[in-house]
Amino acid sequence: MKWVSGIVYSDRRTYADRFWADGEIFAVADGMGIGKGAVAAAEKAVDLIPKFKPYNSEEKIRENFSKINRELIKELGKLEDSVLSGTTLSLLSFNERNFYIGHVGDSRIYLFRKGRLYRLTEDQVKIKGNKKVVKVLGLEWNPEVYTFSSHYEEGDLFLLASDGFVEVLSEGEIEEALSCCDLEKGAERLKNMARQKGGRKEMVFLIVKTD
């Protein structure tokens, strides 16, 4: 698998988006909350990914997300932070000719195939009053984990992106950027578009191309 990443942030000290990529497993995590807990949650989530390999079935993904969640709850409890924190986690894994997805939160995974963009995840978001409440790992013992699996084709592009990225770029803009160029140029174009439209938003994305 070939892959490229893109990162946009305004302040390195508070930047709470992280990614994992090892050629087989790819993920983005977006820490939620205020203070050191948000950064710690995202960093810990991606650090735990290789500990609980493999992710080669939907059942295994749900099992491993549960393990990551329990470890996060223990770790965040040590911080004694006054603000509750957690992290989204969207993971893509490949095994033979299949791909597998595990997802909690409002980051997204897309498939770009033969000129068309398909969203593969569902945003786990509720609006309470004027507040956006996002499902995360690290807050409750049994979070709902969305899973999906299917076959991939040679030349498929998968885009994993935190919510800051998808908030500023429409799916039409993403589709256009991925259509026009090779992998590296497409990633650079997406990064530039996000910077221009995102203001001070933080965001991270990965583009993965299948062999």
PDB file of C-alpha atoms in Angstrom:
ATOM      1  CA  MET A   1       0.000   0.000   0.000  1.00  0.00           C
ATOM      2  CA  LYS A   2       1.162   3.515  -0.784  1.00  0.00           C
ATOM      3  CA  TRP A   3       0.077   6.315   1.501  1.00  0.00           C
ATOM      4  CA  VAL A   4       0.548  10.014   2.207  1.00  0.00           C
ATOM      5  CA  SER A   5      -0.510  12.183   5.146  1.00  0.00           C
ATOM      6  CA  GLY A   6      -1.539  15.772   5.647  1.00  0.00           C
ATOM      7  CA  ILE A   7      -1.538  17.766   8.887  1.00  0.00           C
ATOM      8  CA  VAL A   8      -2.830  21.284   9.556  1.00  0.00           C
ATOM      9  CA  TYR A   9      -2.669  22.947  12.975  1.00  0.00           C
ATOM     10  CA  SER A  10      -2.420  26.414  14.491  1.00  0.00           C
ATOM     11  CA  ASP A  11      -0.683  25.568  17.786  1.00  0.00           C
ATOM     12  CA  ARG A  12       1.524  22.492  18.237  1.00  0.00           C
ATOM     13  CA  ARG A  13       1.002  22.535  22.028  1.00  0.00           C
ATOM     14  CA  THR A  14      -2.769  22.048  21.822  1.00  0.00           C
ATOM     15  CA  TYR A  15      -2.938  20.102  18.544  1.00  0.00           C
ATOM     16  CA  ALA A  16      -4.913  16.942  19.331  1.00  0.00           C
ATOM     17  CA  ASP A  17      -5.220  15.107  15.991  1.00  0.00           C
ATOM     18  CA  ARG A  18      -3.013  12.047  15.450  1.00  0.00           C
ATOM     19  CA  PHE A  19      -2.594   9.302  12.863  1.00  0.00           C
ATOM     20  CA  TRP A  20      -1.166   5.798  12.575  1.00  0.00           C
ATOM     21  CA  ALA A  21       0.169   4.203   9.384  1.00  0.00           C
ATOM     22  CA  ASP A  22       2.294   1.076   9.042  1.00  0.00           C
ATOM     23  CA  GLY A  23       1.456  -0.134   5.532  1.00  0.00           C
ATOM     24  CA  GLU A  24      -1.250  -2.510   6.747  1.00  0.00           C
ATOM     25  CA  ILE A  25      -3.191  -0.550   9.354  1.00  0.00           C
ATOM     26  CA  PHE A  26      -4.130   3.125   9.077  1.00  0.00           C
ATOM     27  CA  ALA A  27      -6.016   5.306  11.544  1.00  0.00           C
ATOM     28  CA  VAL A  28      -6.852   8.867  12.570  1.00  0.00           C
ATOM     29  CA  ALA A  29      -7.690   9.986  16.106  1.00  0.00           C
ATOM     30  CA  ASP A  30      -9.083  13.351  17.191  1.00  0.00           C
ATOM     31  CA  GLY A  31      -8.756  14.155  20.887  1.00  0.00           C
ATOM     32  CA  MET A  32     -11.813  15.793  22.449  1.00  0.00           C
ATOM     33  CA  GLY A  33     -11.970  18.054  25.483  1.00  0.00           C
ATOM     34  CA  ILE A  34      -9.949  20.966  26.792  1.00  0.00           C
ATOM     35  CA  GLY A  35      -6.459  20.673  28.169  1.00  0.00           C
ATOM     36  CA  LYS A  36      -3.877  17.931  28.251  1.00  0.00           C
ATOM     37  CA  GLY A  37      -6.456  15.118  28.257  1.00  0.00           C
ATOM     38  CA  ALA A  38      -7.442  15.628  24.627  1.00  0.00           C
ATOM     39  CA  VAL A  39      -3.862  15.382  23.391  1.00  0.00           C
ATOM     40  CA  ALA A  40      -3.093  12.448  25.675  1.00  0.00           C
ATOM     41  CA  ALA A  41      -6.199  10.537  24.540  1.00  0.00           C
ATOM     42  CA  ALA A  42      -5.384  10.772  20.823  1.00  0.00           C
ATOM     43  CA  GLU A  43      -1.703   9.954  21.347  1.00  0.00           C
ATOM     44  CA  LYS A  44      -2.491   6.952  23.548  1.00  0.00           C
ATOM     45  CA  ALA A  45      -5.105   5.616  21.125  1.00  0.00           C
ATOM     46  CA  VAL A  46      -2.726   5.466  18.164  1.00  0.00           C
ATOM     47  CA  ASP A  47       0.087   4.115  20.356  1.00  0.00           C
ATOM     48  CA  LEU A  48      -2.165   1.219  21.398  1.00  0.00           C
ATOM     49  CA  ILE A  49      -3.090   0.191  17.848  1.00  0.00           C
ATOM     50  CA  PRO A  50      -0.101  -2.132  17.245  1.00  0.00           C
ATOM     51  CA  LYS A  51      -0.441  -3.642  20.728  1.00  0.00           C
ATOM     52  CA  PHE A  52      -3.777  -5.216  19.858  1.00  0.00           C
ATOM     53  CA  LYS A  53      -3.157  -6.440  16.304  1.00  0.00           C
ATOM     54  CA  PRO A  54      -4.599  -7.968  14.165  1.00  0.00           C
ATOM     55  CA  TYR A  55      -7.665  -6.132  12.857  1.00  0.00           C
ATOM     56  CA  ASN A  56      -8.634  -8.723  10.252  1.00  0.00           C
ATOM     57  CA  SER A  57     -12.338  -9.180  11.010  1.00  0.00           C
ATOM     58  CA  GLU A  58     -15.200  -7.003  12.229  1.00  0.00           C
ATOM     59  CA  GLU A  59     -15.436  -9.103  15.388  1.00  0.00           C
ATOM     60  CA  LYS A  60     -11.727  -8.656  16.063  1.00  0.00           C
ATOM     61  CA  ILE A  61     -11.987  -4.910  15.514  1.00  0.00           C
ATOM     62  CA  ARG A  62     -14.809  -4.587  18.041  1.00  0.00           C
ATOM     63  CA  GLU A  63     -12.815  -6.657  20.522  1.00  0.00           C
ATOM     64  CA  ASN A  64      -9.647  -4.591  20.043  1.00  0.00           C
ATOM     65  CA  PHE A  65     -11.468  -1.246  20.195  1.00  0.00           C
ATOM     66  CA  SER A  66     -12.863  -2.384  23.542  1.00  0.00           C
ATOM     67  CA  LYS A  67      -9.327  -3.124  24.756  1.00  0.00           C
ATOM     68  CA  ILE A  68      -8.075   0.267  23.552  1.00  0.00           C
ATOM     69  CA  ASN A  69     -11.017   1.943  25.277  1.00  0.00           C
ATOM     70  CA  ARG A  70     -10.293   0.271  28.618  1.00  0.00           C
ATOM     71  CA  GLU A  71      -6.630   1.276  28.425  1.00  0.00           C
ATOM     72  CA  LEU A  72      -7.629   4.868  27.640  1.00  0.00           C
ATOM     73  CA  ILE A  73      -9.999   5.080  30.595  1.00  0.00           C
ATOM     74  CA  LYS A  74      -7.198   3.923  32.922  1.00  0.00           C
ATOM     75  CA  GLU A  75      -4.652   6.308  31.390  1.00  0.00           C
ATOM     76  CA  LEU A  76      -6.906   9.373  31.374  1.00  0.00           C
ATOM     77  CA  GLY A  77      -7.914   8.679  34.968  1.00  0.00           C
ATOM     78  CA  LYS A  78      -4.299   9.215  36.019  1.00  0.00           C
ATOM     79  CA  LEU A  79      -4.298  12.789  34.697  1.00  0.00           C
ATOM     80  CA  GLU A  80      -6.787  14.079  37.268  1.00  0.00           C
ATOM     81  CA  ASP A  81      -7.898  16.576  34.618  1.00  0.00           C
ATOM     82  CA  SER A  82     -10.879  18.746  35.525  1.00  0.00           C
ATOM     83  CA  VAL A  83     -12.341  18.356  32.019  1.00  0.00           C
ATOM     84  CA  LEU A  84     -13.520  14.969  30.739  1.00  0.00           C
ATOM     85  CA  SER A  85     -11.580  13.906  27.658  1.00  0.00           C
ATOM     86  CA  GLY A  86     -11.650  11.171  25.044  1.00  0.00           C
ATOM     87  CA  THR A  87     -10.831  10.578  21.417  1.00  0.00           C
ATOM     88  CA  THR A  88     -12.440   9.555  18.185  1.00  0.00           C
ATOM     89  CA  LEU A  89     -10.786   6.671  16.352  1.00  0.00           C
ATOM     90  CA  SER A  90     -11.295   5.632  12.735  1.00  0.00           C
ATOM     91  CA  LEU A  91      -9.236   2.650  11.595  1.00  0.00           C
ATOM     92  CA  LEU A  92      -8.704   0.955   8.231  1.00  0.00           C
ATOM     93  CA  SER A  93      -7.007  -2.436   7.963  1.00  0.00           C
ATOM     94  CA  PHE A  94      -6.143  -4.665   5.002  1.00  0.00           C
ATOM     95  CA  ASN A  95      -5.906  -8.446   4.859  1.00  0.00           C
ATOM     96  CA  GLU A  96      -5.509 -10.350   1.587  1.00  0.00           C
ATOM     97  CA  ARG A  97      -8.012  -8.659  -0.811  1.00  0.00           C
ATOM     98  CA  ASN A  98     -10.313  -7.340   1.903  1.00  0.00           C
ATOM     99  CA  PHE A  99     -10.486  -4.153   3.914  1.00  0.00           C
ATOM    100  CA  TYR A 100     -11.914  -3.687   7.399  1.00  0.00           C
ATOM    101  CA  ILE A 101     -13.108  -0.555   9.167  1.00  0.00           C
ATOM    102  CA  GLY A 102     -13.576   0.252  12.845  1.00  0.00           C
ATOM    103  CA  HIS A 103     -14.965   3.633  13.821  1.00  0.00           C
ATOM    104  CA  VAL A 104     -16.034   5.672  16.837  1.00  0.00           C
ATOM    105  CA  GLY A 105     -16.817   9.394  16.562  1.00  0.00           C
ATOM    106  CA  ASP A 106     -17.077  11.896  13.727  1.00  0.00           C
ATOM    107  CA  SER A 107     -13.856  11.488  11.802  1.00  0.00           C
ATOM    108  CA  ARG A 108     -14.532   9.840   8.447  1.00  0.00           C
ATOM    109  CA  ILE A 109     -13.290   7.195   6.035  1.00  0.00           C
ATOM    110  CA  TYR A 110     -14.033   7.519   2.319  1.00  0.00           C
ATOM    111  CA  LEU A 111     -13.451   5.255  -0.658  1.00  0.00           C
ATOM    112  CA  PHE A 112     -12.630   6.866  -4.006  1.00  0.00           C
ATOM    113  CA  ARG A 113     -13.142   4.350  -6.809  1.00  0.00           C
ATOM    114  CA  LYS A 114     -13.418   4.923 -10.565  1.00  0.00           C
ATOM    115  CA  GLY A 115     -14.080   8.637 -10.179  1.00  0.00           C
ATOM    116  CA  ARG A 116     -16.687   8.336  -7.431  1.00  0.00           C
ATOM    117  CA  LEU A 117     -16.422   9.140  -3.728  1.00  0.00           C
ATOM    118  CA  TYR A 118     -18.218   6.914  -1.202  1.00  0.00           C
ATOM    119  CA  ARG A 119     -18.466   7.571   2.533  1.00  0.00           C
ATOM    120  CA  LEU A 120     -17.847   4.352   4.487  1.00  0.00           C
ATOM    121  CA  THR A 121     -18.447   5.574   8.045  1.00  0.00           C
ATOM    122  CA  GLU A 122     -21.348   7.118   9.919  1.00  0.00           C
ATOM    123  CA  ASP A 123     -20.940  10.199  12.127  1.00  0.00           C
ATOM    124  CA  GLN A 124     -21.744   9.300  15.736  1.00  0.00           C
ATOM    125  CA  VAL A 125     -23.020  12.724  16.752  1.00  0.00           C
ATOM    126  CA  LYS A 126     -26.014  14.027  18.676  1.00  0.00           C
ATOM    127  CA  ILE A 127     -27.104  17.635  19.092  1.00  0.00           C
ATOM    128  CA  LYS A 128     -28.197  18.514  22.630  1.00  0.00           C
ATOM    129  CA  GLY A 129     -29.448  22.077  22.745  1.00  0.00           C
ATOM    130  CA  ASN A 130     -26.802  23.992  20.828  1.00  0.00           C
ATOM    131  CA  LYS A 131     -24.046  21.555  21.750  1.00  0.00           C
ATOM    132  CA  LYS A 132     -22.517  18.896  19.511  1.00  0.00           C
ATOM    133  CA  VAL A 133     -21.962  15.669  21.446  1.00  0.00           C
ATOM    134  CA  VAL A 134     -19.595  13.212  19.777  1.00  0.00           C
ATOM    135  CA  LYS A 135     -19.102   9.555  20.713  1.00  0.00           C
ATOM    136  CA  VAL A 136     -15.515   8.957  21.809  1.00  0.00           C
ATOM    137  CA  LEU A 137     -13.286   6.324  23.340  1.00  0.00           C
ATOM    138  CA  GLY A 138     -12.095   6.884  26.890  1.00  0.00           C
ATOM    139  CA  LEU A 139     -15.321   8.048  28.541  1.00  0.00           C
ATOM    140  CA  GLU A 140     -17.650   5.043  28.844  1.00  0.00           C
ATOM    141  CA  TRP A 141     -16.986   1.335  29.244  1.00  0.00           C
ATOM    142  CA  ASN A 142     -19.010   0.043  26.299  1.00  0.00           C
ATOM    143  CA  PRO A 143     -18.998   2.545  23.408  1.00  0.00           C
ATOM    144  CA  GLU A 144     -20.775   1.627  20.200  1.00  0.00           C
ATOM    145  CA  VAL A 145     -18.197   0.664  17.556  1.00  0.00           C
ATOM    146  CA  TYR A 146     -19.192   0.908  13.900  1.00  0.00           C
ATOM    147  CA  THR A 147     -17.623  -1.741  11.682  1.00  0.00           C
ATOM    148  CA  PHE A 148     -17.667  -2.472   7.968  1.00  0.00           C
ATOM    149  CA  SER A 149     -15.776  -4.757   5.593  1.00  0.00           C
ATOM    150  CA  SER A 150     -15.641  -5.470   1.880  1.00  0.00           C
ATOM    151  CA  HIS A 151     -13.283  -6.270  -1.008  1.00  0.00           C
ATOM    152  CA  TYR A 152     -10.935  -3.675  -2.426  1.00  0.00           C
ATOM    153  CA  GLU A 153      -9.766  -3.222  -6.007  1.00  0.00           C
ATOM    154  CA  GLU A 154      -6.350  -2.285  -7.330  1.00  0.00           C
ATOM    155  CA  GLY A 155      -6.004   1.494  -7.501  1.00  0.00           C
ATOM    156  CA  ASP A 156      -8.676   2.276  -4.898  1.00  0.00           C
ATOM    157  CA  LEU A 157      -8.029   5.375  -2.803  1.00  0.00           C
ATOM    158  CA  PHE A 158      -9.082   5.507   0.839  1.00  0.00           C
ATOM    159  CA  LEU A 159      -9.245   8.840   2.650  1.00  0.00           C
ATOM    160  CA  LEU A 160      -9.213   8.958   6.460  1.00  0.00           C
ATOM    161  CA  ALA A 161      -9.860  12.444   7.825  1.00  0.00           C
ATOM    162  CA  SER A 162     -10.592  14.119  11.138  1.00  0.00           C
ATOM    163  CA  ASP A 163     -13.722  16.236  11.479  1.00  0.00           C
ATOM    164  CA  GLY A 164     -11.836  19.530  11.047  1.00  0.00           C
ATOM    165  CA  PHE A 165     -10.984  18.446   7.526  1.00  0.00           C
ATOM    166  CA  VAL A 166     -14.471  17.374   6.480  1.00  0.00           C
ATOM    167  CA  GLU A 167     -16.054  20.445   8.073  1.00  0.00           C
ATOM    168  CA  VAL A 168     -14.252  22.787   5.672  1.00  0.00           C
ATOM    169  CA  LEU A 169     -14.255  20.730   2.457  1.00  0.00           C
ATOM    170  CA  SER A 170     -17.369  19.378   0.773  1.00  0.00           C
ATOM    171  CA  GLU A 171     -17.484  15.839  -0.567  1.00  0.00           C
ATOM    172  CA  GLY A 172     -17.621  17.335  -4.050  1.00  0.00           C
ATOM    173  CA  GLU A 173     -14.378  19.220  -3.443  1.00  0.00           C
ATOM    174  CA  ILE A 174     -12.716  16.094  -2.060  1.00  0.00           C
ATOM    175  CA  GLU A 175     -13.845  14.070  -5.054  1.00  0.00           C
ATOM    176  CA  GLU A 176     -12.537  16.696  -7.470  1.00  0.00           C
ATOM    177  CA  ALA A 177      -9.140  16.889  -5.753  1.00  0.00           C
ATOM    178  CA  LEU A 178      -8.681  13.124  -5.774  1.00  0.00           C
ATOM    179  CA  SER A 179      -9.724  12.904  -9.430  1.00  0.00           C
ATOM    180  CA  CYS A 180      -7.236  15.350 -10.821  1.00  0.00           C
ATOM    181  CA  CYS A 181      -3.807  14.158  -9.755  1.00  0.00           C
ATOM    182  CA  ASP A 182      -1.536  11.389  -8.565  1.00  0.00           C
ATOM    183  CA  LEU A 183      -1.404  10.433  -4.898  1.00  0.00           C
ATOM    184  CA  GLU A 184       1.118  13.024  -3.709  1.00  0.00           C
ATOM    185  CA  LYS A 185      -0.287  15.901  -5.750  1.00  0.00           C
ATOM    186  CA  GLY A 186      -3.818  15.054  -4.691  1.00  0.00           C
ATOM    187  CA  ALA A 187      -2.774  15.124  -1.038  1.00  0.00           C
ATOM    188  CA  GLU A 188      -1.002  18.456  -1.466  1.00  0.00           C
ATOM    189  CA  ARG A 189      -4.033  19.931  -3.178  1.00  0.00           C
ATOM    190  CA  LEU A 190      -6.330  18.767  -0.373  1.00  0.00           C
ATOM    191  CA  LYS A 191      -3.981  20.207   2.248  1.00  0.00           C
ATOM    192  CA  ASN A 192      -3.812  23.581   0.506  1.00  0.00           C
ATOM    193  CA  MET A 193      -7.590  23.726   0.067  1.00  0.00           C
ATOM    194  CA  ALA A 194      -8.117  22.872   3.745  1.00  0.00           C
ATOM    195  CA  ARG A 195      -5.632  25.533   4.874  1.00  0.00           C
ATOM    196  CA  GLN A 196      -7.296  28.195   2.730  1.00  0.00           C
ATOM    197  CA  LYS A 197     -10.818  27.415   3.944  1.00  0.00           C
ATOM    198  CA  GLY A 198     -10.157  26.144   7.450  1.00  0.00           C
ATOM    199  CA  GLY A 199      -8.871  29.232   9.203  1.00  0.00           C
ATOM    200  CA  ARG A 200      -7.464  28.038  12.534  1.00  0.00           C
ATOM    201  CA  LYS A 201      -9.061  24.596  12.459  1.00  0.00           C
ATOM    202  CA  GLU A 202      -6.955  21.556  13.291  1.00  0.00           C
ATOM    203  CA  MET A 203      -7.108  18.553  10.992  1.00  0.00           C
ATOM    204  CA  VAL A 204      -5.290  15.462   9.831  1.00  0.00           C
ATOM    205  CA  PHE A 205      -5.829  13.117   6.911  1.00  0.00           C
ATOM    206  CA  LEU A 206      -4.358  10.028   5.286  1.00  0.00           C
ATOM    207  CA  ILE A 207      -4.739   8.875   1.696  1.00  0.00           C
ATOM    208  CA  VAL A 208      -4.070   5.200   1.060  1.00  0.00           C
ATOM    209  CA  LYS A 209      -3.743   3.709  -2.429  1.00  0.00           C
ATOM    210  CA  THR A 210      -4.162  -0.037  -2.892  1.00  0.00           C
ATOM    211  CA  ASP A 211      -1.782  -2.153  -4.990  1.00  0.00           C
TER     212      ASP A 211
END
